[in-house]
Short mmCIF file of C-alpha atoms and ligand atoms in Angstrom, two decimals:
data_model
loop_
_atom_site.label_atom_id
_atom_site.label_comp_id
_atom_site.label_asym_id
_atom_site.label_seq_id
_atom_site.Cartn_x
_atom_site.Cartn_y
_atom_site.Cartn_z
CA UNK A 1140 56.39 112.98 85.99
CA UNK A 1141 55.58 116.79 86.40
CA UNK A 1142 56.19 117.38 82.81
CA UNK A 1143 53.89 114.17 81.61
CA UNK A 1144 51.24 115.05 82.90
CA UNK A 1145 51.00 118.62 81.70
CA UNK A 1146 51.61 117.24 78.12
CA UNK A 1147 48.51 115.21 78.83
CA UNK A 1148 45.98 118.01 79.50
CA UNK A 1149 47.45 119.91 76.47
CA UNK A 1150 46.93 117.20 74.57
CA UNK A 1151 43.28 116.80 75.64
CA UNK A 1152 42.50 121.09 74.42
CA UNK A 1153 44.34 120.59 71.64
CA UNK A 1154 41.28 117.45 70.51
CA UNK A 1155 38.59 119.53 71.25
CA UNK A 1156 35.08 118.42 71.61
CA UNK A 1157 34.92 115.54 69.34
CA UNK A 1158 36.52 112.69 71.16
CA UNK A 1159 36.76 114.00 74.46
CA UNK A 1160 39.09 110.76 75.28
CA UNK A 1161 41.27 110.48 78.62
CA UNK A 1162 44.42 112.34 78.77
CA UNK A 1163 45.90 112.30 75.45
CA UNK A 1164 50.37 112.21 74.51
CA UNK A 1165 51.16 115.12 72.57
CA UNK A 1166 55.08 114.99 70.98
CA UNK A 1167 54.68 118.95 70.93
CA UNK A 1168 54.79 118.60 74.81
CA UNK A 1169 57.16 116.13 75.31
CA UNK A 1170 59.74 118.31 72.87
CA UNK A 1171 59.24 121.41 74.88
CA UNK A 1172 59.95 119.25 78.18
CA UNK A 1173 63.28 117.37 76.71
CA UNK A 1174 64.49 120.63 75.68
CA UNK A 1175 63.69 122.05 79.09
CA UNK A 1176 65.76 119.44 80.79
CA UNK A 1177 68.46 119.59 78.18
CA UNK A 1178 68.46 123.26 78.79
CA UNK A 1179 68.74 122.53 82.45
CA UNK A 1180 71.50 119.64 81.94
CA UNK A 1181 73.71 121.92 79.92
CA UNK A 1182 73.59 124.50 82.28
CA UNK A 1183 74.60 122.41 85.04
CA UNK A 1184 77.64 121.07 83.69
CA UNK A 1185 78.71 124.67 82.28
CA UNK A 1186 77.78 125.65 86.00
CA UNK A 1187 79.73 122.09 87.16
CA UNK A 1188 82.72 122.97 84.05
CA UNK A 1189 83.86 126.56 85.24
CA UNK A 1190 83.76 125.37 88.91
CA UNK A 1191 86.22 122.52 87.94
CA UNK A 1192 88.30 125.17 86.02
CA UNK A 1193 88.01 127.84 88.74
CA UNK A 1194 89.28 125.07 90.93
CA UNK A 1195 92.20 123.95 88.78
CA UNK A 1196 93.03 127.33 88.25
CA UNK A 1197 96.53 128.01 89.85
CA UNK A 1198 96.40 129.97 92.35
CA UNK A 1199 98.28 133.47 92.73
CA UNK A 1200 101.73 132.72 93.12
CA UNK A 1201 101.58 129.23 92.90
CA UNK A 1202 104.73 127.15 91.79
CA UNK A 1203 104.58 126.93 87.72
CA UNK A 1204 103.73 123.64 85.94
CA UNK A 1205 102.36 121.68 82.76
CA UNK A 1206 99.66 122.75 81.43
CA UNK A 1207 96.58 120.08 81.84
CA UNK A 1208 93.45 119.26 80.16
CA UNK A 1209 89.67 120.20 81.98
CA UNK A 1210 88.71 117.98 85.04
CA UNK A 1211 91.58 115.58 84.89
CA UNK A 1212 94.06 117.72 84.75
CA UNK A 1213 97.92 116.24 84.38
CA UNK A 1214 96.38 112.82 85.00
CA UNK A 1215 96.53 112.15 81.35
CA UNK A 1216 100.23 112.88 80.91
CA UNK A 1217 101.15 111.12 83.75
CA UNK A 1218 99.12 108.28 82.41
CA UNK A 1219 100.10 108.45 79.45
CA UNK A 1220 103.90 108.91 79.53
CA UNK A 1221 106.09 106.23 78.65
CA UNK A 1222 107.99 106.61 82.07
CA UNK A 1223 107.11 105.97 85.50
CA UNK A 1224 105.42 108.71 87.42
CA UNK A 1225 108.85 110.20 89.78
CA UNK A 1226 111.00 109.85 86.02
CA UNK A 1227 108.36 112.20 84.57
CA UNK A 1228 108.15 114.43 87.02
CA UNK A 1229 111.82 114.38 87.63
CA UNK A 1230 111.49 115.66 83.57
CA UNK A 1231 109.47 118.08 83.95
CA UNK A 1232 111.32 119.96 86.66
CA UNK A 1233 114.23 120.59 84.33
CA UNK A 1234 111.60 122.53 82.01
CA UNK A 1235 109.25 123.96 85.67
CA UNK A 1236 112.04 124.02 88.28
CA UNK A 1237 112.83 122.21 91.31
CA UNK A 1238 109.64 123.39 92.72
CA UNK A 1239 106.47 123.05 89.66
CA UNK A 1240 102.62 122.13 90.35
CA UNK A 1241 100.45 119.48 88.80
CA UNK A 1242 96.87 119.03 88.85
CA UNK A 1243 95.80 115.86 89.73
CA UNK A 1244 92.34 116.05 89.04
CA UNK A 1245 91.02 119.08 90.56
CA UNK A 1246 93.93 118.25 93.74
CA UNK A 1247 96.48 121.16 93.41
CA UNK A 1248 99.65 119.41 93.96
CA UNK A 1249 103.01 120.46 94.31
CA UNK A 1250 106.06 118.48 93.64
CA UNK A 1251 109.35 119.01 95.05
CA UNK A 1252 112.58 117.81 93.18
CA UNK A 1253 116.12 117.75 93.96
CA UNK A 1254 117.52 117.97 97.56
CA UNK A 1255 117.89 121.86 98.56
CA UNK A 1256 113.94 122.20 97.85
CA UNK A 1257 113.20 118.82 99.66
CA UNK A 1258 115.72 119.66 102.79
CA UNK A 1259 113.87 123.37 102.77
CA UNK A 1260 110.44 121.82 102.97
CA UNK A 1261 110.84 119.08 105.05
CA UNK A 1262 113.39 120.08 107.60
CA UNK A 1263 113.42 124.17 107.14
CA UNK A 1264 109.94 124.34 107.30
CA UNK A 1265 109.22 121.00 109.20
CA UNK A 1266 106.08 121.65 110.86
CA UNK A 1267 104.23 123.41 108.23
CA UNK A 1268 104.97 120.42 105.85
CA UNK A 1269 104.31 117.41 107.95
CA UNK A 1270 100.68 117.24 107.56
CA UNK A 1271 98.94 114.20 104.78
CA UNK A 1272 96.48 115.22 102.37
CA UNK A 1273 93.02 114.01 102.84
CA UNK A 1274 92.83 111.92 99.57
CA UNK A 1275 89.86 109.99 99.21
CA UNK A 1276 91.63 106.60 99.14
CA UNK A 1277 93.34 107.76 102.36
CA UNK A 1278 90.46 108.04 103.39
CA UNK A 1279 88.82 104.95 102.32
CA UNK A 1280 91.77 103.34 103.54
CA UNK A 1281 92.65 104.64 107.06
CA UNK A 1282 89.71 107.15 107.37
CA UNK A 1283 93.16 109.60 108.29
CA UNK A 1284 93.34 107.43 110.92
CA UNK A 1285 96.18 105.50 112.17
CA UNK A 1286 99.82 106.50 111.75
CA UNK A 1287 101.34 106.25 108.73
CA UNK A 1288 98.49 108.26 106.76
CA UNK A 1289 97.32 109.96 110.23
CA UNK A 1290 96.68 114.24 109.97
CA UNK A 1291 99.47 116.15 111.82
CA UNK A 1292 98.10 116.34 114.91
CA UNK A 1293 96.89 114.71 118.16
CA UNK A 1294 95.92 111.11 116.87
CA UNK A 1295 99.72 111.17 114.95
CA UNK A 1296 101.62 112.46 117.78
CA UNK A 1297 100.16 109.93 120.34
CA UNK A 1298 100.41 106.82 117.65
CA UNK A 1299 104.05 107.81 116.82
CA UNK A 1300 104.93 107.89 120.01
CA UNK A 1301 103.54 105.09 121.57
CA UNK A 1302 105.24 103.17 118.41
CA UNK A 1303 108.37 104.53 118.94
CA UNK A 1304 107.97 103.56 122.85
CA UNK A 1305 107.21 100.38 122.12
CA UNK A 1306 110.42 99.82 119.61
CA UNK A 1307 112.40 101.13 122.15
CA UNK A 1308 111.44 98.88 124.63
CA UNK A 1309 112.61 96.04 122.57
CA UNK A 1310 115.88 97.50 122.62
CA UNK A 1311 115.33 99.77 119.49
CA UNK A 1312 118.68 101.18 118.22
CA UNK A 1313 120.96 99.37 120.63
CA UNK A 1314 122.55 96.18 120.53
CA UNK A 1315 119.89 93.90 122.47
CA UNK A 1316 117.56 94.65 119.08
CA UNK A 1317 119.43 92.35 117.02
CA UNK A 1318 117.98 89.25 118.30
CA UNK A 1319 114.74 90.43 118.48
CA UNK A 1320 114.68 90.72 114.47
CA UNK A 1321 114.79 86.85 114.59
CA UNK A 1322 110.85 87.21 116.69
CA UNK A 1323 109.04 89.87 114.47
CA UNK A 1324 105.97 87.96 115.18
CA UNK A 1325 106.31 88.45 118.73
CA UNK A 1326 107.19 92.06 118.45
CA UNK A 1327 103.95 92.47 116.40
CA UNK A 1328 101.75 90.43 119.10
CA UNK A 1329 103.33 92.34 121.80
CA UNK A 1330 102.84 95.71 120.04
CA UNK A 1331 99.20 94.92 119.89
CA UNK A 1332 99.38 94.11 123.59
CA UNK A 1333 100.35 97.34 124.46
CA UNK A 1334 98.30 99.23 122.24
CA UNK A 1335 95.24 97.79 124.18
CA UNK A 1336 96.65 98.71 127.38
CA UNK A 1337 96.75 102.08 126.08
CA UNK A 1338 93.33 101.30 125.39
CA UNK A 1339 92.47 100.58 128.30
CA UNK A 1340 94.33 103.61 130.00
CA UNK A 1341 92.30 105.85 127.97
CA UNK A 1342 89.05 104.65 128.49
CA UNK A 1343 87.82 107.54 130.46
CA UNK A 1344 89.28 109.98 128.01
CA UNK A 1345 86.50 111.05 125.34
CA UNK A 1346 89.54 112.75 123.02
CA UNK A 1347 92.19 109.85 123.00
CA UNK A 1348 92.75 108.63 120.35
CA UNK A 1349 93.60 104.97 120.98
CA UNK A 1350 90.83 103.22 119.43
CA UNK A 1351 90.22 99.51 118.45
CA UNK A 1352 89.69 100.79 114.35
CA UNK A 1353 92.84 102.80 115.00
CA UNK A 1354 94.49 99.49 116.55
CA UNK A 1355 93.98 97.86 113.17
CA UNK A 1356 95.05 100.90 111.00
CA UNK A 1357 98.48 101.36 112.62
CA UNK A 1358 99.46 97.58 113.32
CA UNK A 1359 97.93 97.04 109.93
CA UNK A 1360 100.25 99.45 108.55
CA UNK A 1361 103.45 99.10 110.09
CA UNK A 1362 103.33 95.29 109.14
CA UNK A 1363 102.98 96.45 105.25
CA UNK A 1364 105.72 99.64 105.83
CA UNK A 1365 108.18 96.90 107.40
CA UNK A 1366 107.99 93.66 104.98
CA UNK A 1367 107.27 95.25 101.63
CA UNK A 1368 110.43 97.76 101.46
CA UNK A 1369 112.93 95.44 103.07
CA UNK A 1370 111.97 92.70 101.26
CA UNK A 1371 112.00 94.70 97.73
CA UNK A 1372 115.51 96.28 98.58
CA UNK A 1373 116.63 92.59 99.33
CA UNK A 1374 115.40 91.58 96.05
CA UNK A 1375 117.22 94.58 94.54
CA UNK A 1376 119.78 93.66 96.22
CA UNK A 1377 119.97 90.15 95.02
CA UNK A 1378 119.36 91.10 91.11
CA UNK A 1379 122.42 93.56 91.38
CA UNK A 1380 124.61 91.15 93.16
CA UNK A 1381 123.92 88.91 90.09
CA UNK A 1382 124.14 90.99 87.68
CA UNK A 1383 127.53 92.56 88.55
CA UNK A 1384 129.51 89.34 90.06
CA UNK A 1385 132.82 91.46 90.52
CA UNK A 1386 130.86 93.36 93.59
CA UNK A 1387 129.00 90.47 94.53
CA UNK A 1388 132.76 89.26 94.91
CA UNK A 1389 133.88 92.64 96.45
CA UNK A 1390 131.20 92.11 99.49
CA UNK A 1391 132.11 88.43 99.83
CA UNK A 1392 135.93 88.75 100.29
CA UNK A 1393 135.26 91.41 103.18
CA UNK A 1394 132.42 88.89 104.81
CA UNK A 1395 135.14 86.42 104.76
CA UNK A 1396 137.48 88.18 106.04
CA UNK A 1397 135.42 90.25 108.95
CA UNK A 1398 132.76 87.73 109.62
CA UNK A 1399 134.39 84.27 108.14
CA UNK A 1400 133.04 81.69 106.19
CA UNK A 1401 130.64 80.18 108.74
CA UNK A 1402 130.52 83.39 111.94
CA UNK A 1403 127.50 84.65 113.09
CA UNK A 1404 126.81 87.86 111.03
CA UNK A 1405 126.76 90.39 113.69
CA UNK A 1406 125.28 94.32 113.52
CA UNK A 1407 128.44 95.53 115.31
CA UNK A 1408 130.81 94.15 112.23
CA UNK A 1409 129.07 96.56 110.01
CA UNK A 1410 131.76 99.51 110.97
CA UNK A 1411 134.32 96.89 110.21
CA UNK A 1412 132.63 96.33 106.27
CA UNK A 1413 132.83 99.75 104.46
CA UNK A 1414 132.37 97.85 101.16
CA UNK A 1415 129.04 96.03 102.35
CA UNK A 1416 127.82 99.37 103.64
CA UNK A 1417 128.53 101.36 100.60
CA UNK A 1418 126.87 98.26 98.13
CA UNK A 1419 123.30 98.39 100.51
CA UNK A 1420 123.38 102.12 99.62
CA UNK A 1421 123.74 102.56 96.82
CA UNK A 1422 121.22 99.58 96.12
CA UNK A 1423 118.74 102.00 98.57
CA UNK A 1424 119.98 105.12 96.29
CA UNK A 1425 119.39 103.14 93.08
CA UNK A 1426 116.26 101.40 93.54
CA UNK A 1427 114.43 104.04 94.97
CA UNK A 1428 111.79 101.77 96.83
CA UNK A 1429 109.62 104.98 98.08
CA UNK A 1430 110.60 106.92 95.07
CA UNK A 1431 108.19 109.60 95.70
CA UNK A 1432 107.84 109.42 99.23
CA UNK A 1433 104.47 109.45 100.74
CA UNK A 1434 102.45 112.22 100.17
CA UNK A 1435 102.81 114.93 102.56
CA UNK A 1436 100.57 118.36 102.88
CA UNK A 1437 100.60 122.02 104.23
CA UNK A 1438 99.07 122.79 107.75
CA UNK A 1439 99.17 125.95 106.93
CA UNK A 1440 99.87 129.08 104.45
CA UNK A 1441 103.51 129.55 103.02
CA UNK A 1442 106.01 130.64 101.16
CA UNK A 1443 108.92 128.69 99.81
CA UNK A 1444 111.28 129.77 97.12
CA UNK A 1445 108.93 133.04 96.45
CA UNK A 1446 105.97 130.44 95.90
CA UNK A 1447 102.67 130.57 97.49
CA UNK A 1448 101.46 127.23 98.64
CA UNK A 1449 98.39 127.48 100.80
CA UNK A 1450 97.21 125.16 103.70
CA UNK A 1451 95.81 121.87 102.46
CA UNK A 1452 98.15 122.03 99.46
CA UNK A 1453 99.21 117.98 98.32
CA UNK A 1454 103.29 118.13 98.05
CA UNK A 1455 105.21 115.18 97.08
CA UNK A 1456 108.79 115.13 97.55
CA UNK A 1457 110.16 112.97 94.37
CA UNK A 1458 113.09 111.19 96.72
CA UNK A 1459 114.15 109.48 93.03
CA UNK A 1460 115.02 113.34 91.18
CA UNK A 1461 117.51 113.43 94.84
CA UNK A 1462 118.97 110.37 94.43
CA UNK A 1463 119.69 111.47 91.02
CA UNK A 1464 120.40 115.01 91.47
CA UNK A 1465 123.63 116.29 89.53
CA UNK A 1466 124.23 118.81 91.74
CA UNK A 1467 125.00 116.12 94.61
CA UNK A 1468 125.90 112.70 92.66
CA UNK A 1469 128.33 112.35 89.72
CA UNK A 1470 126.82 110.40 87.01
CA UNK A 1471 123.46 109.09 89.15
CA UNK A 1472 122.39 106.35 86.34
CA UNK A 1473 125.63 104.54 87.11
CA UNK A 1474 125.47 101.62 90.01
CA UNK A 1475 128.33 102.67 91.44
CA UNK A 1476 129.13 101.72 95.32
CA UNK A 1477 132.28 103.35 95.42
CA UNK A 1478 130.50 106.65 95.64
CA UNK A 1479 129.95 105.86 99.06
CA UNK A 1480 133.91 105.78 100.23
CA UNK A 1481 136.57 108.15 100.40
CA UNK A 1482 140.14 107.82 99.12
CA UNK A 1483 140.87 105.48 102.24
CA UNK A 1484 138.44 103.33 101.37
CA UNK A 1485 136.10 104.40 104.56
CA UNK A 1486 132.31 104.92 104.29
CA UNK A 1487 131.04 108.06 103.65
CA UNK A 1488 127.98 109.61 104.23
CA UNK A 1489 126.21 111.59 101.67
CA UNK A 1490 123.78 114.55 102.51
CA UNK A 1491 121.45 113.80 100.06
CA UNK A 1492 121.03 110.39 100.56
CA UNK A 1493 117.70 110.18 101.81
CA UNK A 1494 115.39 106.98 101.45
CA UNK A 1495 114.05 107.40 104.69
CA UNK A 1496 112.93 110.96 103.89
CA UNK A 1497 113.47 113.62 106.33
CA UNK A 1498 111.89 116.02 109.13
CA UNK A 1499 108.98 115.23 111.21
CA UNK A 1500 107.33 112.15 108.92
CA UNK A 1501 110.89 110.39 108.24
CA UNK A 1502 110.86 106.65 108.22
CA UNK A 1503 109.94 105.27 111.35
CA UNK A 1504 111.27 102.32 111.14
CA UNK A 1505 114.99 103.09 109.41
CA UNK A 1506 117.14 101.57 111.81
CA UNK A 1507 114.56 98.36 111.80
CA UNK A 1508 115.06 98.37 108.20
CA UNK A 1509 119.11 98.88 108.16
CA UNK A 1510 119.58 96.53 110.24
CA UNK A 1511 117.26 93.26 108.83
CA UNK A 1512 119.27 94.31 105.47
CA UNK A 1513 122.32 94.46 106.50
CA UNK A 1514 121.64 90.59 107.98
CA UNK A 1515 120.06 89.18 105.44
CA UNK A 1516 122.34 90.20 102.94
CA UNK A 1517 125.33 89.20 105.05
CA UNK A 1518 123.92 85.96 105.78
CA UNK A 1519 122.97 85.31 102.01
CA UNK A 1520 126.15 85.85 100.48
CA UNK A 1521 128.07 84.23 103.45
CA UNK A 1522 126.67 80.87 102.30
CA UNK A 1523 125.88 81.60 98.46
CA UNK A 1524 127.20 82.53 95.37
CA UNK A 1525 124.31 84.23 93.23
CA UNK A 1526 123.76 84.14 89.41
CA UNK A 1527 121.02 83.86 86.53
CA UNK A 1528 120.16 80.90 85.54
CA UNK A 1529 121.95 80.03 82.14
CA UNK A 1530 123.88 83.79 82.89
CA UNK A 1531 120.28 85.22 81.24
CA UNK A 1532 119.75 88.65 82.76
CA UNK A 1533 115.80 89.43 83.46
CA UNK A 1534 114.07 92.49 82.36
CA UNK A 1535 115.49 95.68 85.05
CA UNK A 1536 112.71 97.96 84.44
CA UNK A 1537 110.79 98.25 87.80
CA UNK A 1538 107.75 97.70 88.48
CA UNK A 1539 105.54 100.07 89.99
CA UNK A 1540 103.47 98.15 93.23
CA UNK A 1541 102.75 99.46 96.47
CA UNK A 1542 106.61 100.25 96.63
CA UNK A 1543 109.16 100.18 93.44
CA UNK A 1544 109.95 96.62 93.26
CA UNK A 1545 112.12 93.93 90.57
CA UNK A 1546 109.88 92.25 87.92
CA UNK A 1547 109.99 88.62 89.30
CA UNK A 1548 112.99 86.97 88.01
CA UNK A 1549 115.03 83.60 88.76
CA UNK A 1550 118.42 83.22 90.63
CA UNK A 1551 120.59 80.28 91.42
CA UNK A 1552 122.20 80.64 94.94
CA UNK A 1553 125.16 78.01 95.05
CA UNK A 1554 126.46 76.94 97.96
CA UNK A 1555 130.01 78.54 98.15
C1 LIG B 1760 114.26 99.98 103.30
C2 LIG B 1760 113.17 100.09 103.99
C3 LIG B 1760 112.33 101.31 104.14
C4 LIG B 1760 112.29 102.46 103.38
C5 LIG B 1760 113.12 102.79 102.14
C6 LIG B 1760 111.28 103.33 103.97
C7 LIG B 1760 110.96 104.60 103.49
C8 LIG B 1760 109.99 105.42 104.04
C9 LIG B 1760 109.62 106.71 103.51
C10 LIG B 1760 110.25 107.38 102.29
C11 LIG B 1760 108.64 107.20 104.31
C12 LIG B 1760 107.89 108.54 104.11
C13 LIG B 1760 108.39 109.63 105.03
C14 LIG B 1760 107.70 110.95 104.75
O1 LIG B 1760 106.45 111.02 104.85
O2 LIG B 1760 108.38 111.93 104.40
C15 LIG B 1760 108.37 106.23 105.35
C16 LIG B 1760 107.44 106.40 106.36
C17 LIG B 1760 107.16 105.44 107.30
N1 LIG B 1760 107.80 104.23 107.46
FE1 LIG B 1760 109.34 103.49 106.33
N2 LIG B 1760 110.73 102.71 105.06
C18 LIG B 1760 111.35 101.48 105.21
C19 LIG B 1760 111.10 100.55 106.20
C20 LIG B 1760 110.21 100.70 107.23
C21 LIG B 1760 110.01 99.76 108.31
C22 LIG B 1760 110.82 98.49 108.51
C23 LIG B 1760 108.99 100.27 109.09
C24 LIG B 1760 108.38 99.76 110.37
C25 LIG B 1760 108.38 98.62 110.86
C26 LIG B 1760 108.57 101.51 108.51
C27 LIG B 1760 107.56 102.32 109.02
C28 LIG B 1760 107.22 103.56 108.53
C29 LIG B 1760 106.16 104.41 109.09
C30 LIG B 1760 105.27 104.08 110.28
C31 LIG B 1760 106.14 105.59 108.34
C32 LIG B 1760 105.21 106.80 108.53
C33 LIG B 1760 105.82 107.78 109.51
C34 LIG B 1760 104.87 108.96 109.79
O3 LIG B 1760 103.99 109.23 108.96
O4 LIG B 1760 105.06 109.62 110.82
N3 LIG B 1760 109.32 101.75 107.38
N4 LIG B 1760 109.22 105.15 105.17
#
C-alpha cells in the first residue's frame, strides 16, 4: 500500500504540466518496490536459513550421526529408506555407534541402540532420562498432559500413581486379578470413578493436577496403550503359530497335558508351561510391538558414554536393535523359542529382553498385558488348531501403525 502510493506521486512529476491527471502508475516505481521486498524476502530467509542451520548444528560433544540435508534434516533418509524407521536406525549405529544423533527437523535427537547404552540411560541414569519431549503432536495431542506423554514431574507422578493405585486395588499382580480381566469395561468405568473422586479431593488445591481434560487424556490413553499392543502381539502370535505348526504343536501338547483338553486356563499353570512361556517371548522379542519405545527426553545436562546431551534433548531407545543385539542373542532374525530355556528345558530369563522398556517410564501395564496373553493364547489353542487358508502364507512384513502390527491376513481355527 505504502509503496503504491509513492509510485503514484512519482508518476504525477515525472508528467509534468501538460496533463496534470490524478495520480498516475509508473512501472519504474513499482520495479524499485518489488525489488525492495525481494531484497527484504531474501534476507529473511538467509536470516530464517542460518538460524535453521545454527540450530541443526550439533552441538559440542554431541553423539555423532548422518549427515542431513537443511531444515529437514534426516527426515528424508528416514523417509526415504526402504526399511522401517528402528531397522534403519538399527543400520546406522553399526556405521555411528550404539549411541549416534539424528536431526529430525531442527529436533536434535539422540538414538540409543543395543542394551548396555539403553540399560545406562534408562536405569543408570533413570531420572535424568525419564522426561518426554515436547513435540508438537504431543502437544496437540495431550497438551503434555495426562500420563503416558505427561513431563517428568508433578502432573506424571500423581497420574502414575493414582493409576497404579487403582490397578492395585483390583488385585493388580496377585491372583484375585485374573478374573477381573474378564470385566475390563468395569475396570475402565471404575477407574474413571476414582479419578473424579480425586477430583473432587483436590478441588481446593490450585496446583493439582487432577483435571477433567486430564481425566480424558489418561483414561483416553491407557484404553489405546492396553488394547492395541495385546491385541497386535496376539495377532503375532496367531500368524507364527500358523506359520510354524511344529510349535503351534509344541504349545498344544503341554496345554494338554498341564491344563487338559477342556480346564480352565489358569495364570498359576504358567510356571508349570516353560514351552508356552518361552513361545509368547520370543513372539514379544520378535515382533517388536513398541519397537522404538516412546520417546523419552533429558531433564537435565549429561554425559553418557563421553557424549554431551543437554536438557531437552529427544532420545529414543530403539527396543528392536536390543532384541536383536548380537552381543546378547545368537542369531536374532531366527524365531527361535528355545532361546528362552536352559538345558533342562526350564524358562529362562534374558537380561535384555525388554518390551516393556525399563527405569522410571517402563510399561505400566506389563503384568496386565502378560497376563491377558498368556489367556488368550492358552484358551485359543486349547480349542483350535490354526492354519492358512489353502496353507497360503500372507505377506510378514509389518506394518508400521500406532504400534508394529501383522498386515491383515486370514486364518482357519479348527476345532481340535
Ligand atoms: C504387550 C503389551 C505391551 C507392550 C509391549 C507395552 C510396551 C510399552 C513400552 C515400550 C512403553 C514405553 C516405556 C518408556 O517410555 O520407556 C510403554 C509405556 C506405557 N504403557 Fe505399555 N505396553 C503394553 C501393554 C500395556 C497395557 C496393557 C497398558 C495399560 C493398560 C499399558 C500402559 C502403558 C502406559 C500408561 C505407559 C506410559 C508409562 C509412563 O509414561 O510412565 N501398556 N508400554
Amino acid at each position: 500500500m505504502g509503496c503504491g502510493a509513492t509510485g503514484g506521486q512519482a508518476g504525477s512529476q515525472a508528467a509534468g504540466f501538460a496533463a496534470q491527471p490524478p495520480a498516475m502508475w509508473d512501472p519504474r516505481g513499482a520495479e524499485a518496490c518489488a525489488a525492495a521486498l525481494g531484497g527484504a524476502l531474501l534476507l529473511l530467509l538467509f536470516a530464517l536459513g542460518v538460524r535453521q542451520l545454527l540450530k541443526q548444528r550439533r552441538p559440542a560433544g554431541f553423539p555423532p550421526g548422518p549427515s542431513g540435508l537443511p531444515f529437514i534434516g534426516n527426515i528424508y533418509s528416514l523417509a526415504a529408506s526402504a526399511e522401517l524407521p528402528h531397522v534403519y536406525m538399527r543400520k546406522q549405529s553399526q556405521a555411528y555407534g550404539e549411541i549416534f544423533s539424528l536431526d529430525l527437523g531442527g529436533i536434535s535427537t539422540v538414538v540409543l541402540n543395543g542394551y548396555d547404552v539403553v540399560k545406562e540411560c534408562l536405569v543408570h541414569q533413570s531420572e535424568i532420562f525419564a522426561d518426554r519431549p515436547c513435540l508438537p503432536l504431543f502437544k496437540k495431542m495431550t497438551k503434555m498432559g495426562g500420563l503416558l506423554n505427561a513431563r517428568y514431574g508433578r502432573g506424571w507422578v500423581d497420574h502414575r500413581r493414582l493409576a497404579v493405585n487403582s490397578f492395585r486395588y483390583f488385585g493388580y499382580g496377585q491372583k484375585s486379578f485374573e478374573s477381573k480381566i474378564l470385566e475390563e469395561t468395569k475396570f475402565f468405568i471404575d477407574a474413571v470413578e476414582t479419578y473424579k473422586d480425586e477430583m473432587d479431593q483436590g478441588q481446593n488445591d490450585p496446583s493439582s493436577t487432577f483435571s477433567k481434560e486430564n481425566l480424558i487424556f489418561s483414561v483416553g490413553e491407557l484404553i489405546i496403550a492396553g488394547t492395541e499392543t495385546t491385541t497386535n502381539v496376539l495377532r503375532w502370535a496367531i500368524l507364527f503359530m500358523a506359520l510354524y505348526p511344529n510349535i503351534q504343536g509344541q504349545v498344544q501338547k503341554e496345554i494338554d497335558l498341564i491344563m487338559g483338553p477342556s480346564g480352565k486356563p489358569s495364570w498359576d499353570d504358567k510356571c508349570k508351561m516353560p514351552y508356552t512361556e518361552a513361545v509368547l517371548h520370543e513372539v514379544l522379542r520378535f515382533c517388536n510391538i513398541v519397537p522404538l519405545g516412546i520417546f523419552h527426553a533429558t531433564s537435565e545436562d549429561t554425559v553418557v558414554r563421553g557424549y554431551s546431551i543437554p536438557k531437552g534433548t529427544t532420545v529414543i531407545t530403539n527396543l528392536y536393535s536390543v532384541h536383536f543385539d548380537e552381543k546378547y542373542w545368537r542369531d536374532p532374525e531366527i524365531f527361535y523359542p528355545e532361546r528362552f530355556l536352559d538345558s533342562s528345558g526350564y524358562f529362562a530369563k534374558k537380561e535384555a529382553f525388554i518390551p516393556f522398556s525399563l527405569g522410571r517410564r517402563h510399561c505400566l501395564g506389563e503384568q496386565l498385558a502378560r497376563m491377558e496373553m498368556f489367556l488368550f493364547f492358552t484358551a485359543l489353542l486349547q480349542r483350535f488348531h490354526l492354519h492358512f487358508p489353502h496353507e497360503l502364507v500372507p505377506n510378514l512384513k509389518p506394518r508400521l501403525g500406532m504400534t508394529l502390527q501383522p498386515q491383515a491376513y486370514l486364518i482357519c481355527a479348527e476345532r481340535r
